[in-house]
Coordinates of C-alpha atoms in Angstrom, one line a residue:
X1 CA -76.5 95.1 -19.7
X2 CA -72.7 95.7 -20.0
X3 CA -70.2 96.9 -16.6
X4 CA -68.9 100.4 -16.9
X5 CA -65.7 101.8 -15.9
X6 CA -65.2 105.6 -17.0
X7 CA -61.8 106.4 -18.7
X8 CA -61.4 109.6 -20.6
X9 CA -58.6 108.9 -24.0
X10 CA -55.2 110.7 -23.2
X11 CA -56.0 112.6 -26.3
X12 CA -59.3 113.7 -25.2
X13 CA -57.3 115.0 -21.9
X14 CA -54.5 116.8 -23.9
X15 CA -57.0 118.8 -26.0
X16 CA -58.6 120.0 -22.5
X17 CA -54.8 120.9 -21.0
X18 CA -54.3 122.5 -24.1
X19 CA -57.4 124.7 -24.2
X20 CA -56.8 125.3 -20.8
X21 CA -53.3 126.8 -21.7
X22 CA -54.6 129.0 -24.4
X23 CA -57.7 130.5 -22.1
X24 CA -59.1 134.4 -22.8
X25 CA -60.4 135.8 -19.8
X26 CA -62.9 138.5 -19.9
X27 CA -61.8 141.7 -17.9
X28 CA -64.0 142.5 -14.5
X29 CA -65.4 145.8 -12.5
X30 CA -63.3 146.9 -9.6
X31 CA -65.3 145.6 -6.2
X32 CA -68.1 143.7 -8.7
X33 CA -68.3 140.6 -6.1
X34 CA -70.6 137.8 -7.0
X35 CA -72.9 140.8 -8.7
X36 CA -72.3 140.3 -12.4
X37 CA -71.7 136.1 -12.1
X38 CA -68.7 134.2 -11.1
X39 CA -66.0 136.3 -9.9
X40 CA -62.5 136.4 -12.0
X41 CA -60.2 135.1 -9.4
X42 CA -62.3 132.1 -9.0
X43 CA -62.0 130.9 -12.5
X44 CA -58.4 131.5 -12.8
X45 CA -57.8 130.2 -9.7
X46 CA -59.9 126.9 -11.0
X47 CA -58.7 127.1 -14.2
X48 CA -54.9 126.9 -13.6
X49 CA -55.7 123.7 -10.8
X50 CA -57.9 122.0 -13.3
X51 CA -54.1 123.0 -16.0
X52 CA -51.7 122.1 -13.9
X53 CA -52.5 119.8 -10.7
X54 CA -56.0 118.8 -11.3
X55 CA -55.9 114.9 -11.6
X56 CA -58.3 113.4 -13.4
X57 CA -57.2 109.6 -13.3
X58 CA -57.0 109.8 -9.5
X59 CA -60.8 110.8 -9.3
X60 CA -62.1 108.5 -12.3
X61 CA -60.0 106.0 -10.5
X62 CA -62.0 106.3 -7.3
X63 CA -65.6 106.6 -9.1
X64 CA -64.7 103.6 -10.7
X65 CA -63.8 102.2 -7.5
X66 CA -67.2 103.5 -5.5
X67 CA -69.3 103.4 -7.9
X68 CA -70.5 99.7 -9.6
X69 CA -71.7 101.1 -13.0
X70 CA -73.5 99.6 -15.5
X71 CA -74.8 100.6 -19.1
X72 CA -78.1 99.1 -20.8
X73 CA -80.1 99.9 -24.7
X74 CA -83.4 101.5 -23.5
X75 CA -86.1 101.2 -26.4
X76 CA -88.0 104.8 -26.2
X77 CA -91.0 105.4 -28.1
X78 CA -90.4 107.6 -31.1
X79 CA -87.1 108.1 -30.7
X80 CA -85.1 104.5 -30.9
X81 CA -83.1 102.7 -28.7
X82 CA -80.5 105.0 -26.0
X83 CA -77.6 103.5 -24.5
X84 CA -77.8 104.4 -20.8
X85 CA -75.4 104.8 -17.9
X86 CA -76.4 104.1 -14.5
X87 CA -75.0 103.4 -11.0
X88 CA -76.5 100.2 -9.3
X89 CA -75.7 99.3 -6.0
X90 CA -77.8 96.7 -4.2
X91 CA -78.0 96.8 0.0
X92 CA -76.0 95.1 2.0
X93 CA -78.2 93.0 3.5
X94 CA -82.1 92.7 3.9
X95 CA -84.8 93.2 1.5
X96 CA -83.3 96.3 -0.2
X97 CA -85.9 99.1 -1.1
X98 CA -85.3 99.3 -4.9
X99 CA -84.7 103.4 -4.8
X100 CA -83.8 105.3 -8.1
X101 CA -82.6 108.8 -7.8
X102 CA -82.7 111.4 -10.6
X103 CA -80.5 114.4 -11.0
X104 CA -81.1 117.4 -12.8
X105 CA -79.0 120.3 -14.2
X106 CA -76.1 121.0 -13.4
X107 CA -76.4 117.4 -11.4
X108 CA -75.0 114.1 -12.5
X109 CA -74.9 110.8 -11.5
X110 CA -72.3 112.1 -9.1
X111 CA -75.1 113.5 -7.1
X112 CA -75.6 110.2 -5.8
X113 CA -71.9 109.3 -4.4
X114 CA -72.4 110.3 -0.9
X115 CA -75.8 108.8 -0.2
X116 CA -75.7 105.2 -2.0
X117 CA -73.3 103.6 0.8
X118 CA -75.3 104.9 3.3
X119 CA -78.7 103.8 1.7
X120 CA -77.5 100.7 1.0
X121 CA -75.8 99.5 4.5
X122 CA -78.6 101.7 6.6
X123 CA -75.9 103.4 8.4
X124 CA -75.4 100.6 10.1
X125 CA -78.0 100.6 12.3
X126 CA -80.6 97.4 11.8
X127 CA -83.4 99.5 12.9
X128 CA -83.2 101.5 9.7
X129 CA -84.3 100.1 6.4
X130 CA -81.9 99.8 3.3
X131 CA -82.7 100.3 0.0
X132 CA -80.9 99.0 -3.7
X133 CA -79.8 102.3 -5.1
X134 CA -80.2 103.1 -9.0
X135 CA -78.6 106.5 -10.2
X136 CA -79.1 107.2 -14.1
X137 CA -77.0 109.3 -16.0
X138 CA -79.9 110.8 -17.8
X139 CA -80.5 110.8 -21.6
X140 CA -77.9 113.6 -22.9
X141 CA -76.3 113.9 -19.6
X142 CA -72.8 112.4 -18.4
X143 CA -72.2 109.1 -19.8
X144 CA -75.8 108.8 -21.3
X145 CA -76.2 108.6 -25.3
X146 CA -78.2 111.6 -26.2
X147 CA -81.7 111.8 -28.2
X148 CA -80.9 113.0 -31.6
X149 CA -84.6 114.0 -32.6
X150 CA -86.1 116.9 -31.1
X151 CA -89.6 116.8 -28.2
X152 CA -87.6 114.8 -26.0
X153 CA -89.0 115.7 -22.7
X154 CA -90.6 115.0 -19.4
X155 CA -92.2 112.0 -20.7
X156 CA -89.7 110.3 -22.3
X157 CA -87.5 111.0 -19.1
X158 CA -89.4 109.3 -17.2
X159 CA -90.6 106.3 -19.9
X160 CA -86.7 105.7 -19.6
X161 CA -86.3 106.0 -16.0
X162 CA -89.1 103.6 -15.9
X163 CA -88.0 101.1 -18.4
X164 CA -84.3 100.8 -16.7
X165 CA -85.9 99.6 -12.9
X166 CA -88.5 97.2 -15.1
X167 CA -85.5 95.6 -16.6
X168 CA -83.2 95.2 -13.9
X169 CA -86.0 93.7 -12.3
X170 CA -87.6 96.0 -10.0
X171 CA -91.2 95.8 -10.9
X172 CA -92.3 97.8 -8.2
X173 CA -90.2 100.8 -6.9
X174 CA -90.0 104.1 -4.6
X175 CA -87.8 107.7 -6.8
X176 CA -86.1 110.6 -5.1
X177 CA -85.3 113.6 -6.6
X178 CA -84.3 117.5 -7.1
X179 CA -83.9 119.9 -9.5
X180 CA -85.2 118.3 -13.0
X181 CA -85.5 115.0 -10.9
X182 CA -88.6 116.6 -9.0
X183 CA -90.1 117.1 -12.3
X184 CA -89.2 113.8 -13.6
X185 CA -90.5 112.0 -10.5
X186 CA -93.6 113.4 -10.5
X187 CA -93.8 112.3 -13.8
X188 CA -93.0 108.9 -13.0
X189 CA -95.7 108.7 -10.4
X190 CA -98.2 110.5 -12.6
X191 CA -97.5 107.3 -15.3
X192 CA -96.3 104.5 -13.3
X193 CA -97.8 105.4 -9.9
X194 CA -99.5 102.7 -8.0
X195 CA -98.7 99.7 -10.3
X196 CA -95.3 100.2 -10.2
X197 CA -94.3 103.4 -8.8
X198 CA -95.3 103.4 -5.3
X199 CA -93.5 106.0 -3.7
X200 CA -91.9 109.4 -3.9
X201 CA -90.0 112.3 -2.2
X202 CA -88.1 115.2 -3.5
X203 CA -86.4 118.2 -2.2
X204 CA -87.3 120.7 -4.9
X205 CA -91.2 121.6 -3.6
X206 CA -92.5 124.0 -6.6
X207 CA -95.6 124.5 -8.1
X208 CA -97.7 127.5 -9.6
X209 CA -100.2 129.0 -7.4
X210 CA -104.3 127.8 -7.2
X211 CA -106.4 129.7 -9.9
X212 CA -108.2 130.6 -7.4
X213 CA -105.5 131.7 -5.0
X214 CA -106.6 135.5 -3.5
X215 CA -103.0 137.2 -3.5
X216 CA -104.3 138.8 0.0
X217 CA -104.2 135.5 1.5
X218 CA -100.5 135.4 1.5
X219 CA -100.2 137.6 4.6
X220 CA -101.6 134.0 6.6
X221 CA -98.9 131.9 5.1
X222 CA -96.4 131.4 8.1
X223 CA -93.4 133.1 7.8
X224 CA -90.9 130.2 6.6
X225 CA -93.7 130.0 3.5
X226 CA -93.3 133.8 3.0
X227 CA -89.5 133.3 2.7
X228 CA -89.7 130.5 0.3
X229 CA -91.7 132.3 -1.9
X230 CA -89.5 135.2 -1.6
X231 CA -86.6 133.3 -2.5
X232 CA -88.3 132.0 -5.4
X233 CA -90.0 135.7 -6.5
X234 CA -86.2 137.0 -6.4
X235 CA -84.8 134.1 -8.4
X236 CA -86.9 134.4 -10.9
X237 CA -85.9 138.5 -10.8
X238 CA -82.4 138.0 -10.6
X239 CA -81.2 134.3 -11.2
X240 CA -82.5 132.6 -13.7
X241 CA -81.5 133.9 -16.9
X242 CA -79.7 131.0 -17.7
X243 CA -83.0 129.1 -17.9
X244 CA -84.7 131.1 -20.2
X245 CA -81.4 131.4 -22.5
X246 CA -81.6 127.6 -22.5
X247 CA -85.2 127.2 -22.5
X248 CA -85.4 129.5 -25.4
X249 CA -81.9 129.2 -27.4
X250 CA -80.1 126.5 -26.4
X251 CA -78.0 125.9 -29.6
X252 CA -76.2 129.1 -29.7
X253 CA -75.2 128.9 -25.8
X254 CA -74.5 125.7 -26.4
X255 CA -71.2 126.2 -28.8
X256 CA -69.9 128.6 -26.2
X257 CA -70.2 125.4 -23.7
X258 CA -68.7 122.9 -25.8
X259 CA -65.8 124.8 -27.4
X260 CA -64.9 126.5 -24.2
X261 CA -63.8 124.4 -20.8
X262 CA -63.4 127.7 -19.1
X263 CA -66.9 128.9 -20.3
X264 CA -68.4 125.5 -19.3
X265 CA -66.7 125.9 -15.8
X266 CA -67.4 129.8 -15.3
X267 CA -71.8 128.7 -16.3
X268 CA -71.7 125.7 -13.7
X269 CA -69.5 126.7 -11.1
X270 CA -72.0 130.1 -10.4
X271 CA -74.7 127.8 -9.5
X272 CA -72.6 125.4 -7.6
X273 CA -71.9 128.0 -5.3
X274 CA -74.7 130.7 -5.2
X275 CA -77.5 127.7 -4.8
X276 CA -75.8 125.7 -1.7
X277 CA -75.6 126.8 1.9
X278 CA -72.6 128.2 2.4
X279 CA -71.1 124.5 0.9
X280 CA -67.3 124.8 1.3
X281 CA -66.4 123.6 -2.5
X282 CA -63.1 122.2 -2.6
X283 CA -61.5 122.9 -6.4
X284 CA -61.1 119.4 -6.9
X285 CA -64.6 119.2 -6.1
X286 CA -65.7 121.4 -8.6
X287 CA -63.6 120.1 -11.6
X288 CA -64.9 116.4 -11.3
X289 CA -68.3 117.9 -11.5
X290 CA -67.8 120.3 -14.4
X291 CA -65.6 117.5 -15.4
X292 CA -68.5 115.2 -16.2
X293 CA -70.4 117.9 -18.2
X294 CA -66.8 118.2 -20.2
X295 CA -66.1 114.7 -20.9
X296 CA -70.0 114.1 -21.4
X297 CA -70.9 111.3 -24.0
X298 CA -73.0 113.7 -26.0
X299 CA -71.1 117.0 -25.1
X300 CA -71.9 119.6 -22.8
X301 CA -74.8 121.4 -24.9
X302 CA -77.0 118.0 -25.2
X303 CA -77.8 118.4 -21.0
X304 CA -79.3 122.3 -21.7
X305 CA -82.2 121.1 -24.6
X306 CA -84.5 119.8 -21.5
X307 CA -85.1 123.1 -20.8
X308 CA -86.1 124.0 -24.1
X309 CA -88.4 120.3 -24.5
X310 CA -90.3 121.4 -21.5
X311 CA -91.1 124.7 -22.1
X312 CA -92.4 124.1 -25.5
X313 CA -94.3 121.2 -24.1
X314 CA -96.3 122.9 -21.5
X315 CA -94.6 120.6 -18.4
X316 CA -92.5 123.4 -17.3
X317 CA -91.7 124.0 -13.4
X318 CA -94.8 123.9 -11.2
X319 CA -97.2 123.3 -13.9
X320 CA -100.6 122.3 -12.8
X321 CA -101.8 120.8 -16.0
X322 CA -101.7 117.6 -15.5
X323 CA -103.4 115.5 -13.1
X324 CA -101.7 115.0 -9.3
X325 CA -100.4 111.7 -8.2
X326 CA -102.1 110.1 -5.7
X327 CA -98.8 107.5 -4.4
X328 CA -97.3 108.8 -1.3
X329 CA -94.9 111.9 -1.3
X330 CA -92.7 113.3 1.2
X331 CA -90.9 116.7 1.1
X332 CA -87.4 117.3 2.7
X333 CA -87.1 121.3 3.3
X334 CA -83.6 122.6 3.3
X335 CA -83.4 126.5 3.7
X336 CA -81.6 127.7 0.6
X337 CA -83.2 125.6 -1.8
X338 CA -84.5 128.2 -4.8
X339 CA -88.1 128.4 -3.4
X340 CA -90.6 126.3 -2.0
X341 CA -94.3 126.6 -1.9
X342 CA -97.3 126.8 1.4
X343 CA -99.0 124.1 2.9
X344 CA -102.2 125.4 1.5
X345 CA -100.8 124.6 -2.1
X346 CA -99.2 120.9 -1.4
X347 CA -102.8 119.8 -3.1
X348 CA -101.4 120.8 -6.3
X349 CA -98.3 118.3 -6.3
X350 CA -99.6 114.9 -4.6
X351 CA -100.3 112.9 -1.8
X352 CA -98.1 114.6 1.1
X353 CA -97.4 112.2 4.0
X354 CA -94.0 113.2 4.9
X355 CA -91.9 116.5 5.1
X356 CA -88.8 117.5 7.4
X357 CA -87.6 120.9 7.9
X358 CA -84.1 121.5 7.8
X359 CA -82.1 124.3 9.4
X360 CA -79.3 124.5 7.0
X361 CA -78.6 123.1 3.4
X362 CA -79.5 124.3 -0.1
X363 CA -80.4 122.8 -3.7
X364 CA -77.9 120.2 -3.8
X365 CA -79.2 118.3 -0.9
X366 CA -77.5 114.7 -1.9
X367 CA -74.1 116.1 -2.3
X368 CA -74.1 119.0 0.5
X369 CA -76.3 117.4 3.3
X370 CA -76.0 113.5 2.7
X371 CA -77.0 112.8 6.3
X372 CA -80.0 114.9 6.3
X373 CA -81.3 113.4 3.5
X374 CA -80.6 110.1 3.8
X375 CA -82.2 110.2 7.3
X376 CA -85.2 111.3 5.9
X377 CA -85.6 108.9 3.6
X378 CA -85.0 106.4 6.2
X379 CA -87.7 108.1 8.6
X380 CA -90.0 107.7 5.5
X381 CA -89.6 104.2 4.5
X382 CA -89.4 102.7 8.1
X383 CA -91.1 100.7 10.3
X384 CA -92.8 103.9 12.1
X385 CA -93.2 105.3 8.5
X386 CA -95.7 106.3 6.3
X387 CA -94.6 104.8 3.8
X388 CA -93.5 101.4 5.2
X389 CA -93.9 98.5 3.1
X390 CA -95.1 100.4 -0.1
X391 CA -93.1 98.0 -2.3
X392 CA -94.5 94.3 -2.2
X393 CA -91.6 91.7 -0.8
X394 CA -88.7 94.3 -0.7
X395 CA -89.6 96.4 2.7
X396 CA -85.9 97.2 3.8
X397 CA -85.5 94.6 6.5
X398 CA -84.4 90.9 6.9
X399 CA -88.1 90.2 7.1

């Protein structure tokens, strides 16, 4: 295990200013909105902050200062040792839940800023528990060596997730996660469940429907089920390309990404907006996030070849091929998340004792509704909890 403190080279930050400076917008359809993808003035907006008063010592300054990171040599089978990045940040005080969180795309490490001071000091409040907080750059992603061999996928996510809490001494442990990190999670608990897994929650609630599912049944889902499935029917008509370009081809997007900072930008920055809940992005905001993907330790295309791993190795989103965790699950609903599936179908992803509906929030539910989340988490590990005391010795509290 070595410390971690993030500095981009001056030359590395000269190249981007002067790529920046030498930027080729496309043109753009009179009153085309959000329609076609990110709108023109947005970009050149962001792109002449991220030029000219964007700075990026000032924020790498303060992740370094918020953040205690860490990198470790993970052995994976098949495929070597990986150097990973990770945040670690043990509570306060009390017998810290060991918690890791898992990101997806276009998530980071980042992800995690907002809730880890609040998991770890339990707002405060010594009637909520507190957990130790590990946040992974995963393999390929922000400051996370890269596999260099291809089939790198769910399995291996997880086998490395795994790996990093068994050596920094967590031997029995509770995930969160959205996006990918549902997927990878689930994976966990599918692998590791019980022995060392013991608990997990996600915000991303997905899965395919039962074989035997009558499509006339639907009209007796309740109506907050009928609009998550809606959501999800229209994403998958009208925003997802992206997935099956980089489920299918990621290679040639991925030269676009990394020779391009305003291409990189432009791809991330749609989602950042048009999957949160009305999230008021600040442009500083923005750039450290598509920052990371930038300045990434294996470049910007290594993040989009999970999407291709999965597909061609039958684990993609929702898939019910594999047998269903049994460790406790909870679900925290927010709104504007993608999709979401019914009650009747909950049988398909694990053991649900926990779920919270939320009246506002979207896909990014650590970085746009910290609180909520946190609070849920909080709700399920506690005393009055379902899942209190799932992890052997470490149950939040002084004792």
């Amino acid at each position: 295990m070595s410390s971690y403190k993030i500095y981009i080279p001056p030359t590395t930050l000269s190249t981007l200013k002067s790529r920046l400076e030498n930027a080729v917008f496309p043109d753009e359809l009179d009153d085309s909105g959000w329609a076609y993808g990110a709108p023109l003035a947005d970009i050149k907006r962001l792109v002449a902050r991220w030029r000219d008063g964007f700075d990026w010592r000032h924020e790498e300054q303060k992740l370094n200062a918020e953040l205690p990171q860490f990198t470790r040599d993970i052995e994976v089978d098949g495929f070597g040792t990986l150097n990973i990045h990770y945040v670690h940040k043990k509570s306060e005080g009390g017998l810290g839940i060991p918690l890791l969180f898992v990101h997806g795309w276009p998530g980071s490490f980042l992800e995690s800023r907002k809730i880890i001071l609040l998991l770890t000091a339990g707002s405060g409040d010594a009637r909520l528990p507190v957990f130790d907080v590990v946040a992974l750059s995963l393999p390929g992603f922000g400051f996370s060596e890269g596999p260099n061999k291809t089939g790198f996928s769910f399995t291996q996510y997880a086998e490395v997730s795994h790996k990093l809490m068994l050596a920094l001494g967590y031997t029995e442990y509770v995930t969160q996660g959205g996006d990918w990190g549902a997927s990878i999670t689930k994976e966990i608990a599918r692998r590791y469940g019980g022995e060392h897994s013991k608990a997990w929650h996600i915000n991303l609630i997905l899965a395919g429907s039962p074989e035997t599912q009558d499509p006339s049944s639907y009209t007796a889902f309740e109506a907050i089920e009928k609009d998550g499935l809606a959501r999800f029917q229209e994403y998958k008509r009208s925003g997802n390309g992206y997935y099956r370009i980089q489920a299918t081809k990621p290679q040639t997007l991925g030269y676009s990404l990394a020779d391009s900072p305003v291409g990189l930008l432009a791809w991330i920055y749609e989602k950042l907006v048009i999957w949160t809940d009305a999230y008021p992005w600040t442009d500083d905001e923005v750039l450290t996030w598509v920052s990371i993907y930038w300045f990434s330790r294996a470049g910007p295309a290594a993040s989009l070849r999970i999407y291709y791993e999965v597909e061609h190795a039958g684990q993609e989103v929702g898939s019910t091929n594999f047998h269903i965790p049994t460790i406790p699950l909870g679900f925290s609903h927010f709104p504007k998340e993608l999709g979401r599936i019914p009650k009747a179908w909950y049988h398909l992803i694990g053991n649900v004792v926990f779920e919270v509906e939320h009246d506002s929030g979207g896909h990014f539910a650590a970085h746009e509704k910290p609180e909520l989340l946190v609070g849920d988490l909080q709700k399920m590990f506690g005393k009055s909890g379902p899942a209190f005391g799932v992890v052997l010795g470490r149950n939040g509290y002084d004792g």
